[in-house]
Amino acid sequence: MKVCLASNIGFCYGVQRALDMAEKAATQYPGLKIYTLGEIIHNPLVISRLAEQGIEAVDHPDELQPGVVLVRSHGAGRQIFEDLVSAGHTVLDATCPKVRRLQKKAEELSRDGRPLILYGQSDHPEVLGILGWYDGTAYVVRSAESIRDLPALDNACVLAQTTTPQKEFDAALPLILEKAPNAEVFPSICNATDVRQKEGRELAAECDAMIVIGGRNSSNSAKLADACRQICPQTYFIQDADELPLDELRSKQRIGITSGTSTPDWIIKEVYTRMSDIQNPEILNPEVEESTTVAPAEAEEEREADFATAFEKTMVQIRPGQVIKGKIVSFNDSEVCVNIGYKSDGFIHLSEFELAEGQSAADVLHEGDEIEVEVVKVNDGEGNVLLSKKNIEVRRNWDELVKAQEENARFEATGKQVVKGGLIATVKGIRAFIPASQLDTRYVDKIEKYVGQTFPVKILEVDTNRRRIVASRKVAVQEEAAAAKKAKWDLLNEGETVKGIVRRLTDFGAFVDIGGIDGLVHVTNLAWGNVKHPKDVVSIGQEVNCLILKVDRENQRVSLGIKQLLPKPWDVADEKYIPGSIVTGKVVRIVTFGAFVELEPGLDGLVHISQIADTRIDKVESVLEVGQIVNVKVLDVNTQEHRISLSIRDANIPVTENDYSAEITDEEIVDGENDDLYETADIITEEE
Ligand code: F3S
């Protein structure tokens, strides 16, 4: 035969706490009568044991003699406490902390003038106790009819009796919300009962007989027995070891044992010990795979030790700093309740969960979700376990941060608060100090503008002992700019055309911004022809197309050319300057045989001395001077030899349409002359 103990047996946290307080009071107040207001637990065996210790249960304050009065885990209303104190009793409050939370909530609702809807049994001491902390009209509902009778309520809050089965409440809640659509649903249900029922059902499915131990008048034990019976028909609901159906159990292969929340461990122990009378049972704890075979001849102490070990293993032990897994039981807009398998649930402040703007807790949290938590306090003073999710993340992030910092990584920081000398920011949830001088590449006079902002930082210093980080936004910005610049340099290729803006002019050229990099267009590369000063060709702010001539990445210099993208004047001179046409030019040079007239930068034509005036002239200077603007007639264009013959004389003779052909004939004559003239000009130029 194998005997399996359920994982959660014995008293629940609230009942155990109340019993401990009662027993302690018996020794703490010798000579004083110790009372409990109502039975501390629904188990006659426990009650009679307490009575043996001088702890008496009374139903009403009128029955009390002066002494110590313990208010049981169900709690009581404010008035009862006040009455007890004013009657001169010493009052011990053993209200279960989970019930106390509901009383406090009721008090808060009362202060805020908000309606209270309390789901539960209207005559249950816990319900009466909660109502005793609320001043106003409260609505206690349970049946569908009582819910239907609710008036329309605005800004209400729904509480539930802690022992309400979750399924039952889930079914009733939509009906309640029809009457109070914007009601707050405060997490109230204690999962101690539900957890036992779930485990009981699971165990029942594996066994051919189940023993459920609990007081006959304990409703949670009776419900537990019913739940097990639905799965395993051979379920026996017993109050103590005397009620064990030993004969019927003898033929069973595998027997499960569970108990209600008001069953003390000594009764469970007695049941187990009696089971060993049947034959040699093997204790199995579903949580722990180990099993122990108890030989018939072995001593009672050994069996007790086995039982104690198995029983001990059913209880989760926790300590501050321990990391454990838990399941979300419920949540509201301030805290998240997590079942960690301990006798008491744990709470995490909702602010530990990062909610994006516009997100509610329901968007990111789901009941039943498993999360990893760290135990901060085993008892926060109200009997609750204080948990943290953030502590684990911070520790994990710290390790990551130290490692990444060694690898010179960048991090996202969020500005939190201006402090003396700089800004406090969080990096992966860890506080970091950014000195004012490290906030930007320039002086920052308004540090507060970084509060609430997210920006990249580099870690300058990590003090592992003091858990301090010094970070720099400036270094991150500088690195970012350098990387962007390098990327731009990498994109520059000689021979490519780029657009740019003229930013600066100097005597030797123009600096053009080609997307964050300034390139130089040397004066000789601005235009074809002779450019005296860049301002003659371009102006500041002008957009220009440039050819990348040379990229010197090492010295970060780039040479650009504008003229290279323009056609060479001589290549198109014959298309632009048609013989016979009259154009304007500037006298740029005077020689003995004529004058050179610039038609455009890089394109000069010759006016032979014979073509300057109608009459013969001896000296060109007597008629023309350098810089003079003149009209000239194009006589001939020779792009091959870079020669244009011009005439001032003919440009001033009115030409009629009929004359045009005659002019052409003239040109042909002059054309021949021009060749000689150019040759002469060349020789003279060289001599000069
Ligand atoms: Fe408290 Fe839950 Fe027990 S509310 S008394 S721990 S069943």
XYZ file of C-alpha atoms and ligand atoms in Angstrom:
695
model
C 0.000 0.000 0.000
C 1.164 3.490 -0.758
C 0.073 6.573 1.158
C 0.323 9.963 -0.529
C 0.144 13.202 1.434
C -1.226 16.266 -0.361
C 1.212 19.168 -0.683
C -0.925 21.567 1.341
C -2.196 20.072 4.569
C -2.610 21.358 8.112
C -3.820 24.775 9.130
C -3.915 27.676 6.759
C -1.745 30.637 7.656
C -4.528 32.697 9.276
C -5.772 29.874 11.508
C -2.272 28.820 12.552
C -1.487 32.410 13.471
C -4.625 32.733 15.609
C -3.901 29.429 17.397
C -0.304 30.421 18.060
C -1.497 33.733 19.529
C -4.032 31.973 21.756
C -1.505 29.444 23.066
C 1.082 32.165 23.607
C -1.484 34.243 25.528
C -2.090 31.296 27.852
C 1.521 31.480 28.981
C 1.891 35.262 28.613
C -1.017 36.169 30.914
C -0.868 33.662 33.780
C -3.748 34.071 36.158
C -5.926 35.813 33.587
C -8.788 34.129 31.854
C -8.203 33.782 28.106
C -11.235 33.968 25.863
C -11.747 33.661 22.157
C -14.665 35.540 20.707
C -16.332 32.681 18.830
C -14.622 29.379 18.185
C -11.159 30.019 16.934
C -11.424 27.065 14.591
C -14.221 24.797 13.347
C -12.774 21.691 14.859
C -14.183 20.343 18.155
C -10.997 18.419 18.920
C -8.916 21.561 18.751
C -11.466 23.527 20.750
C -11.420 20.970 23.552
C -7.611 20.985 23.556
C -7.636 24.789 23.895
C -10.140 24.477 26.725
C -7.679 22.162 28.502
C -5.180 25.051 28.332
C -7.724 27.429 29.861
C -8.747 29.059 26.609
C -12.485 29.347 26.444
C -14.625 30.194 23.439
C -17.593 32.548 24.024
C -20.202 33.540 21.462
C -21.004 37.010 22.778
C -19.107 39.753 24.677
C -21.774 39.676 27.385
C -20.482 36.265 28.467
C -16.993 37.617 29.165
C -15.413 38.012 32.562
C -12.485 40.481 32.818
C -9.512 38.943 31.063
C -7.779 38.593 27.742
C -9.989 38.402 24.663
C -8.655 37.099 21.372
C -10.500 38.113 18.205
C -10.294 35.090 15.880
C -9.072 35.035 12.260
C -12.529 35.982 10.916
C -12.078 39.391 12.563
C -14.739 41.606 14.100
C -16.203 45.064 13.586
C -14.614 48.266 14.935
C -17.366 48.696 17.535
C -16.655 45.299 19.094
C -12.996 46.209 19.583
C -13.979 49.535 21.150
C -16.509 47.868 23.444
C -14.002 45.243 24.583
C -11.385 47.856 25.379
C -13.827 50.103 27.210
C -15.012 47.053 29.207
C -11.440 46.730 30.459
C -10.388 43.611 28.548
C -6.984 43.078 27.081
C -7.685 42.574 23.392
C -5.530 40.400 21.109
C -6.338 40.868 17.441
C -5.801 37.580 15.568
C -7.745 38.734 12.497
C -6.203 37.004 9.473
C -4.149 39.656 7.627
C -6.033 38.801 4.453
C -9.323 39.602 6.138
C -7.820 42.737 7.690
C -7.027 44.027 4.193
C -10.697 43.840 3.338
C -11.650 45.624 6.540
C -9.204 48.401 5.712
C -10.599 48.644 2.197
C -14.114 48.914 3.615
C -12.908 51.713 5.911
C -11.343 53.534 2.951
C -14.541 53.205 0.874
C -16.500 54.533 3.779
C -14.194 57.575 4.026
C -14.529 58.207 0.279
C -18.317 57.802 0.380
C -18.217 54.959 -2.153
C -20.806 52.147 -2.242
C -19.666 48.716 -1.014
C -20.905 45.487 -2.590
C -19.825 42.521 -0.475
C -20.179 39.083 -2.042
C -20.572 36.466 0.687
C -22.763 34.861 3.291
C -24.586 37.686 5.065
C -24.438 36.058 8.530
C -20.822 34.862 8.284
C -18.662 36.364 11.066
C -16.073 37.537 8.534
C -18.743 39.371 6.493
C -20.199 40.922 9.652
C -16.713 41.959 10.726
C -15.988 43.679 7.385
C -19.320 45.511 7.495
C -18.369 46.650 10.978
C -15.648 48.832 9.417
C -17.933 50.461 6.866
C -20.266 53.357 7.636
C -22.957 53.615 5.022
C -25.222 51.411 2.954
C -23.433 48.224 2.007
C -24.949 45.566 -0.218
C -24.279 41.942 0.747
C -25.108 39.650 -2.155
C -24.724 36.009 -2.980
C -27.797 34.671 -4.710
C -28.751 35.700 -8.243
C -31.863 37.229 -6.770
C -29.964 39.432 -4.334
C -27.751 40.608 -7.197
C -30.796 41.386 -9.321
C -32.168 43.489 -6.466
C -29.099 45.718 -6.444
C -29.806 49.337 -7.412
C -27.692 50.971 -10.152
C -24.452 51.934 -8.392
C -21.799 54.354 -9.455
C -18.133 54.200 -8.377
C -18.776 51.128 -6.233
C -16.248 48.571 -5.048
C -16.814 44.816 -4.967
C -15.276 42.740 -2.154
C -15.741 39.032 -1.609
C -15.640 36.861 1.482
C -12.129 35.351 1.528
C -13.336 31.757 1.419
C -15.605 32.238 -1.615
C -14.777 29.651 -4.307
C -13.157 31.518 -7.166
C -15.368 29.872 -9.797
C -18.514 30.894 -7.972
C -17.367 34.498 -7.732
C -16.278 34.566 -11.399
C -19.782 33.469 -12.394
C -21.486 36.092 -10.235
C -19.245 39.038 -11.085
C -20.676 39.822 -14.573
C -24.159 40.065 -13.038
C -22.882 42.445 -10.355
C -21.107 44.572 -12.947
C -24.359 44.940 -14.864
C -25.634 46.893 -11.858
C -22.353 48.653 -11.116
C -20.571 48.873 -14.485
C -17.604 50.970 -13.350
C -17.101 49.139 -10.054
C -13.611 48.395 -8.756
C -13.129 44.677 -8.098
C -10.831 44.357 -5.120
C -8.879 41.052 -4.986
C -10.253 39.393 -1.881
C -10.428 35.647 -2.273
C -7.896 33.624 -0.323
C -6.668 30.792 -2.461
C -5.887 28.488 0.485
C -9.182 26.629 0.000
C -9.068 26.580 -3.802
C -5.486 25.328 -3.820
C -6.397 22.442 -1.512
C -9.400 21.511 -3.624
C -7.340 21.515 -6.792
C -4.621 19.398 -5.204
C -7.211 17.107 -3.625
C -8.782 16.460 -7.028
C -5.391 15.768 -8.606
C -4.445 13.366 -5.813
C -7.846 11.679 -5.951
C -7.302 10.949 -9.632
C -4.172 8.926 -8.772
C -5.567 6.999 -5.782
C -8.145 4.280 -5.254
C -9.141 5.744 -1.861
C -8.990 9.250 -0.346
C -8.987 10.298 3.299
C -10.133 13.874 3.922
C -9.518 14.962 7.513
C -11.510 17.880 8.918
C -14.045 19.068 11.460
C -17.601 17.984 10.755
C -18.792 21.598 10.982
C -15.946 22.951 8.860
C -17.502 23.921 5.534
C -14.149 24.130 3.732
C -13.292 20.547 4.801
C -16.711 19.281 3.701
C -16.320 20.995 0.319
C -12.877 19.463 -0.032
C -14.293 16.000 0.621
C -17.020 16.584 -1.989
C -14.448 17.692 -4.550
C -12.363 14.542 -3.955
C -15.416 12.294 -4.021
C -16.350 13.556 -7.488
C -13.054 12.105 -8.748
C -12.566 9.169 -6.377
C -15.843 7.633 -5.066
C -13.971 5.885 -2.223
C -13.454 9.178 -0.349
C -13.798 9.092 3.436
C -14.433 12.357 5.342
C -13.150 11.743 8.856
C -12.701 13.954 11.884
C -9.915 11.990 13.505
C -8.006 8.695 13.407
C -10.804 6.851 15.232
C -13.028 7.271 12.220
C -10.576 5.604 9.818
C -12.381 2.741 7.918
C -9.390 0.443 8.322
C -11.100 -2.669 7.030
C -12.132 -1.007 3.819
C -8.725 0.515 3.318
C -6.854 -2.728 3.738
C -7.451 -3.780 0.121
C -6.398 -0.449 -1.390
C -3.190 -0.004 -3.333
C -2.804 3.744 -3.147
C -4.428 6.008 -0.544
C -4.347 9.804 -0.621
C -4.558 11.990 2.489
C -5.568 15.623 2.548
C -7.117 17.971 5.077
C -9.183 21.147 5.432
C -7.612 24.412 6.558
C -8.832 23.919 10.138
C -7.241 20.528 10.684
C -4.235 20.498 13.006
C -1.171 18.510 12.027
C -1.347 16.332 15.160
C -4.666 14.887 13.961
C -3.156 14.239 10.518
C -0.224 12.588 12.237
C -2.531 10.341 14.268
C -4.347 9.308 11.109
C -1.094 8.403 9.439
C 0.132 6.451 12.452
C -3.100 4.465 12.545
C -2.732 3.718 8.824
C 0.491 1.911 9.619
C -1.587 -0.525 11.639
C -3.057 -1.841 8.408
C 0.219 -2.994 6.948
C 3.490 -1.457 5.814
C 2.562 1.792 4.131
C 4.954 3.681 1.976
C 4.733 7.453 2.391
C 4.812 9.376 -0.811
C 4.891 13.077 -1.127
C 3.787 14.141 -4.583
C 6.140 17.118 -4.377
C 9.125 14.908 -3.631
C 9.839 11.778 -5.556
C 11.576 10.113 -2.602
C 9.638 7.424 -0.810
C 10.296 5.594 2.372
C 9.300 2.036 3.032
C 8.462 1.464 6.668
C 9.227 -2.011 7.890
C 6.670 -3.476 10.321
C 9.265 -4.026 13.004
C 10.528 -0.511 12.922
C 10.007 1.683 15.911
C 7.248 4.255 16.298
C 9.830 7.064 16.484
C 11.109 6.143 13.080
C 7.617 6.378 11.612
C 7.157 9.694 13.328
C 10.410 10.940 11.871
C 9.281 9.833 8.403
C 5.995 11.553 8.876
C 7.651 14.723 10.115
C 9.960 14.752 7.095
C 7.132 14.158 4.677
C 4.971 16.738 6.408
C 7.805 19.234 6.472
C 8.291 18.740 2.763
C 4.697 19.736 2.144
C 5.462 23.217 3.451
C 7.385 25.619 1.261
C 10.113 27.285 3.278
C 11.027 30.816 2.318
C 13.641 33.342 3.400
C 14.405 36.931 2.356
C 16.449 37.092 -0.827
C 15.201 33.731 -2.065
C 14.117 33.589 -5.702
C 11.093 31.389 -6.348
C 8.418 30.872 -8.940
C 4.828 31.790 -8.250
C 1.496 32.163 -10.017
C -0.492 35.360 -10.291
C -3.672 34.904 -8.297
C -5.181 38.358 -8.683
C -4.260 42.006 -9.142
C -5.720 45.449 -8.785
C -4.472 48.946 -9.556
C -1.943 48.919 -6.737
C -0.701 45.371 -6.114
C -0.362 41.904 -7.559
C -1.129 38.847 -5.431
C 1.082 35.811 -6.138
C 0.694 32.255 -4.892
C 4.166 31.005 -4.021
C 3.044 27.752 -2.425
C 3.731 29.226 1.000
C 1.113 29.293 3.729
C 0.553 32.920 2.893
C 0.330 34.587 -0.528
C 2.846 37.206 -1.559
C 2.285 40.737 -2.844
C 4.204 42.785 -5.378
C 3.601 46.470 -5.883
C 2.074 47.065 -9.311
C 4.682 49.774 -10.038
C 7.226 46.954 -10.419
C 5.517 45.993 -13.668
C 6.352 48.316 -16.505
C 3.169 49.448 -18.164
C 3.427 51.420 -21.365
C 1.439 54.616 -21.661
C -2.252 53.847 -21.928
C -1.780 50.235 -20.781
C -3.647 48.869 -17.789
C -2.574 46.028 -15.498
C -5.069 43.744 -17.258
C -3.209 44.278 -20.541
C 0.003 42.741 -19.244
C -0.999 40.549 -16.289
C -3.071 37.388 -16.419
C -4.253 35.242 -13.578
C -2.414 31.931 -13.597
C 0.696 33.382 -15.277
C 3.892 32.060 -13.749
C 6.431 34.673 -12.663
C 9.761 34.631 -10.911
C 9.868 36.630 -7.690
C 12.258 37.416 -4.894
C 11.172 37.249 -1.263
C 11.784 40.692 0.254
C 10.089 40.114 3.615
C 8.541 36.906 4.883
C 6.108 39.008 6.896
C 5.431 42.622 6.027
C 3.899 43.240 9.461
C 0.429 42.294 8.273
C 1.213 38.656 7.694
C 1.770 39.045 3.966
C 4.898 38.026 2.136
C 6.472 40.997 0.408
C 7.807 40.047 -3.001
C 9.746 41.807 -5.713
C 10.114 41.129 -9.390
C 12.260 44.162 -9.998
C 15.008 43.043 -7.601
C 15.659 40.013 -9.786
C 15.680 42.119 -12.937
C 17.963 44.708 -11.371
C 20.427 42.023 -10.268
C 20.332 40.379 -13.676
C 20.681 43.755 -15.394
C 23.557 44.718 -13.141
C 25.521 41.633 -14.193
C 24.685 42.286 -17.836
C 25.659 45.913 -17.428
C 29.038 45.148 -15.885
C 29.779 42.643 -18.641
C 28.569 44.929 -21.418
C 30.505 47.867 -20.003
C 33.702 45.864 -20.289
C 32.777 45.432 -23.951
C 32.261 49.207 -24.302
C 28.560 48.859 -25.074
C 26.003 51.666 -25.234
C 22.862 51.731 -23.097
C 19.538 53.502 -23.086
C 19.085 55.765 -20.069
C 15.995 57.595 -18.829
C 16.428 60.898 -16.994
C 14.759 60.805 -13.596
C 15.823 63.673 -11.397
C 18.102 66.712 -11.345
C 20.608 66.569 -8.500
C 23.544 68.706 -7.478
C 26.134 68.501 -10.212
C 24.134 66.490 -12.698
C 21.285 64.150 -13.435
C 20.089 60.861 -11.977
C 18.978 58.468 -14.673
C 18.081 54.788 -14.764
C 19.977 52.381 -16.940
C 18.274 48.966 -17.133
C 16.428 49.880 -13.958
C 19.658 50.779 -12.126
C 20.344 54.291 -10.863
C 23.138 56.058 -12.684
C 24.672 59.500 -12.147
C 25.448 61.652 -15.187
C 27.640 64.666 -14.325
C 26.428 67.927 -15.923
C 29.647 68.108 -17.964
C 28.863 64.705 -19.436
C 25.359 65.541 -20.612
C 26.276 67.051 -23.959
C 29.186 68.147 -26.105
C 28.207 71.728 -25.286
C 27.413 73.411 -21.978
C 23.942 72.460 -20.709
C 22.183 75.151 -18.713
C 18.823 73.386 -18.317
C 19.487 69.918 -16.994
C 15.785 69.403 -16.255
C 15.054 69.068 -19.963
C 16.528 65.545 -19.758
C 14.085 64.428 -17.046
C 11.668 61.955 -18.599
C 13.763 61.696 -21.762
C 15.383 58.509 -23.016
C 18.828 58.818 -24.568
C 21.952 56.737 -25.202
C 24.796 56.723 -22.699
C 28.180 55.119 -22.219
C 29.183 53.850 -18.806
C 32.226 55.652 -17.425
C 32.490 53.975 -14.051
C 30.964 50.988 -12.284
C 31.433 50.708 -8.551
C 30.342 47.145 -7.845
C 30.704 47.477 -4.091
C 28.601 50.598 -3.803
C 26.375 49.620 -6.719
C 27.023 52.985 -8.328
C 27.240 53.853 -11.976
C 28.596 57.006 -13.584
C 27.453 57.449 -17.170
C 28.039 59.910 -20.004
C 25.658 61.036 -22.678
C 28.384 63.248 -24.178
C 30.638 60.306 -25.037
C 27.708 58.477 -26.625
C 26.825 61.573 -28.680
C 30.445 62.028 -29.771
C 30.757 58.397 -30.769
C 27.480 58.559 -32.619
C 28.620 61.635 -34.579
C 31.997 60.037 -35.348
C 30.322 56.852 -36.552
C 27.904 58.822 -38.718
C 30.787 60.822 -40.168
C 32.796 57.703 -40.886
C 29.789 56.193 -42.618
C 29.563 59.317 -44.768
C 33.259 59.172 -45.636
C 32.861 55.522 -46.547
C 30.142 56.485 -48.984
C 32.343 59.003 -50.866
C 33.795 57.669 -54.100
C 36.033 59.490 -56.507
C 34.325 60.144 -59.826
C 30.844 60.372 -58.322
C 28.622 63.420 -58.617
C 27.189 64.880 -55.421
C 24.959 67.812 -54.551
C 26.235 70.392 -52.100
C 25.705 73.822 -50.610
C 28.384 76.517 -50.854
C 29.241 77.360 -47.237
C 32.389 79.511 -47.407
C 34.434 81.373 -49.989
C 38.182 82.030 -49.846
C 40.663 83.420 -52.362
C 41.668 79.928 -53.344
C 38.269 78.327 -53.679
C 34.836 77.521 -52.313
C 33.985 75.110 -49.492
C 30.942 73.043 -50.297
C 28.983 71.023 -47.720
C 28.203 67.654 -49.271
C 26.087 66.221 -46.403
C 28.079 66.931 -43.273
C 31.484 66.925 -44.960
C 32.994 70.113 -46.385
C 34.854 69.620 -49.664
C 36.980 72.199 -51.432
C 36.359 73.333 -54.972
C 39.649 74.979 -55.897
C 39.325 78.215 -57.834
C 40.776 76.482 -60.884
C 37.997 73.886 -60.702
C 35.122 76.317 -60.420
C 34.716 77.098 -64.117
C 36.362 76.754 -67.467
C 38.424 79.823 -68.125
C 40.207 82.137 -65.847
C 38.427 82.766 -62.526
C 39.881 85.625 -60.521
C 37.829 85.010 -57.384
C 35.306 82.269 -56.489
C 32.633 84.922 -55.846
C 32.620 85.569 -59.600
C 31.226 82.068 -60.122
C 29.347 80.945 -56.981
C 27.727 82.530 -53.953
C 27.262 81.379 -50.344
C 24.145 79.223 -49.905
C 24.008 78.275 -53.576
C 23.265 74.643 -54.363
C 25.780 73.171 -56.770
C 26.558 69.844 -58.362
C 30.126 68.729 -57.802
C 32.311 65.948 -59.043
C 34.372 64.175 -56.364
C 37.919 64.524 -57.640
C 39.876 63.118 -54.714
C 39.073 61.609 -51.302
C 41.809 61.680 -48.664
C 40.209 59.729 -45.787
C 43.319 59.799 -43.657
C 43.531 63.583 -43.594
C 39.776 63.964 -44.041
C 39.994 66.075 -47.164
C 37.885 65.908 -50.246
C 38.559 67.797 -53.506
C 35.601 68.702 -55.644
C 35.149 70.160 -59.108
C 32.281 72.091 -60.585
C 33.683 72.880 -64.014
C 34.243 69.196 -64.714
C 30.480 68.763 -64.876
C 30.093 71.652 -67.336
C 30.752 71.330 -71.073
C 34.114 72.729 -72.181
C 33.503 76.081 -73.940
C 35.426 75.082 -77.041
C 33.425 71.842 -77.419
C 30.213 73.749 -78.004
C 31.563 77.049 -79.299
C 30.458 76.322 -82.883
C 26.910 75.624 -81.646
C 26.716 78.771 -79.568
C 28.503 81.234 -81.837
C 27.127 81.001 -85.342
C 29.101 82.931 -87.994
C 27.189 86.088 -88.860
C 25.647 86.470 -85.422
C 26.393 89.517 -83.302
C 27.327 88.998 -79.665
C 28.717 91.050 -76.790
C 32.181 90.523 -75.383
C 34.835 92.160 -73.277
C 38.221 93.322 -74.506
C 40.672 91.311 -72.436
C 43.941 91.820 -74.260
C 45.319 94.230 -76.838
C 48.100 93.232 -79.173
C 49.676 95.057 -82.123
C 47.563 93.229 -84.653
C 44.281 93.415 -82.881
C 42.356 92.772 -79.681
C 41.204 89.625 -77.938
C 37.590 89.744 -76.851
C 36.259 87.354 -74.233
C 32.869 85.992 -75.204
C 32.590 83.911 -72.015
C 35.084 82.607 -69.475
C 37.596 80.445 -71.333
C 36.465 81.546 -74.774
C 38.307 84.493 -76.400
C 38.046 85.557 -80.019
C 40.340 87.803 -82.033
C 39.298 91.069 -83.638
C 41.981 91.766 -86.210
C 43.114 95.394 -86.396
C 41.538 95.583 -89.874
C 38.208 94.547 -88.360
C 38.139 97.177 -85.638
C 36.965 100.194 -87.584
C 35.834 101.305 -91.026
C 38.918 103.369 -91.426
C 42.514 102.302 -91.145
C 43.924 102.614 -87.659
C 47.554 102.579 -86.637
C 47.237 101.617 -83.040
C 44.590 99.398 -81.517
C 44.822 101.287 -78.211
C 43.678 104.453 -79.938
C 40.267 102.854 -80.422
C 39.942 100.120 -77.772
C 40.954 99.604 -74.203
C 41.094 96.500 -71.967
C 37.830 95.935 -70.159
C 35.747 97.668 -72.768
C 32.472 95.945 -73.671
C 31.984 95.693 -77.402
C 29.567 94.224 -79.885
C 31.263 91.828 -82.239
C 30.194 89.907 -85.264
C 31.239 86.254 -85.398
C 33.177 85.713 -88.590
C 34.512 82.222 -88.090
C 34.659 79.496 -85.385
C 37.363 76.826 -85.471
C 36.826 74.510 -82.496
C 39.674 72.230 -83.471
C 42.253 74.992 -83.217
C 40.397 77.003 -80.577
C 40.061 80.072 -82.789
C 37.214 82.532 -83.237
C 37.465 85.438 -85.593
C 35.436 88.483 -84.728
C 34.720 91.856 -86.234
C 33.750 95.059 -84.467
C 33.516 96.907 -87.715
C 30.867 94.599 -89.162
C 28.932 94.409 -85.950
C 28.186 98.084 -86.224
C 26.999 97.922 -89.855
C 23.271 97.368 -89.908
C 22.644 94.075 -91.568
C 19.507 93.424 -93.578
C 18.206 90.048 -94.404
C 19.277 90.490 -98.016
C 22.757 91.426 -96.938
C 23.224 88.231 -94.947
C 24.475 86.065 -97.811
C 26.877 88.814 -98.787
C 28.195 88.814 -95.223
C 28.815 85.091 -95.435
C 30.846 85.557 -98.597
C 32.766 88.249 -96.801
C 33.451 85.910 -93.943
C 34.959 83.334 -96.214
C 37.427 85.930 -97.392
C 38.119 87.088 -93.906
C 38.325 83.497 -92.780
C 41.473 82.977 -94.808
C 42.988 86.099 -93.392
C 42.163 85.008 -89.867
C 44.303 81.893 -89.993
C 47.336 84.045 -90.574
C 46.306 86.456 -87.928
C 45.978 83.700 -85.340
C 49.328 82.330 -86.295
C 50.816 85.796 -85.874
C 48.994 86.157 -82.562
C 50.405 82.892 -81.317
C 53.934 83.886 -82.171
C 53.533 87.249 -80.548
C 52.006 85.726 -77.436
C 54.930 83.367 -77.090
C 57.370 86.208 -77.620
C 55.582 88.253 -75.056
Fe -6.926 33.674 6.325
Fe -7.253 32.337 4.094
Fe -7.090 31.071 6.325
S -8.216 34.205 4.681
S -7.906 32.425 7.828
S -5.503 32.287 5.376
S -8.382 30.561 4.647
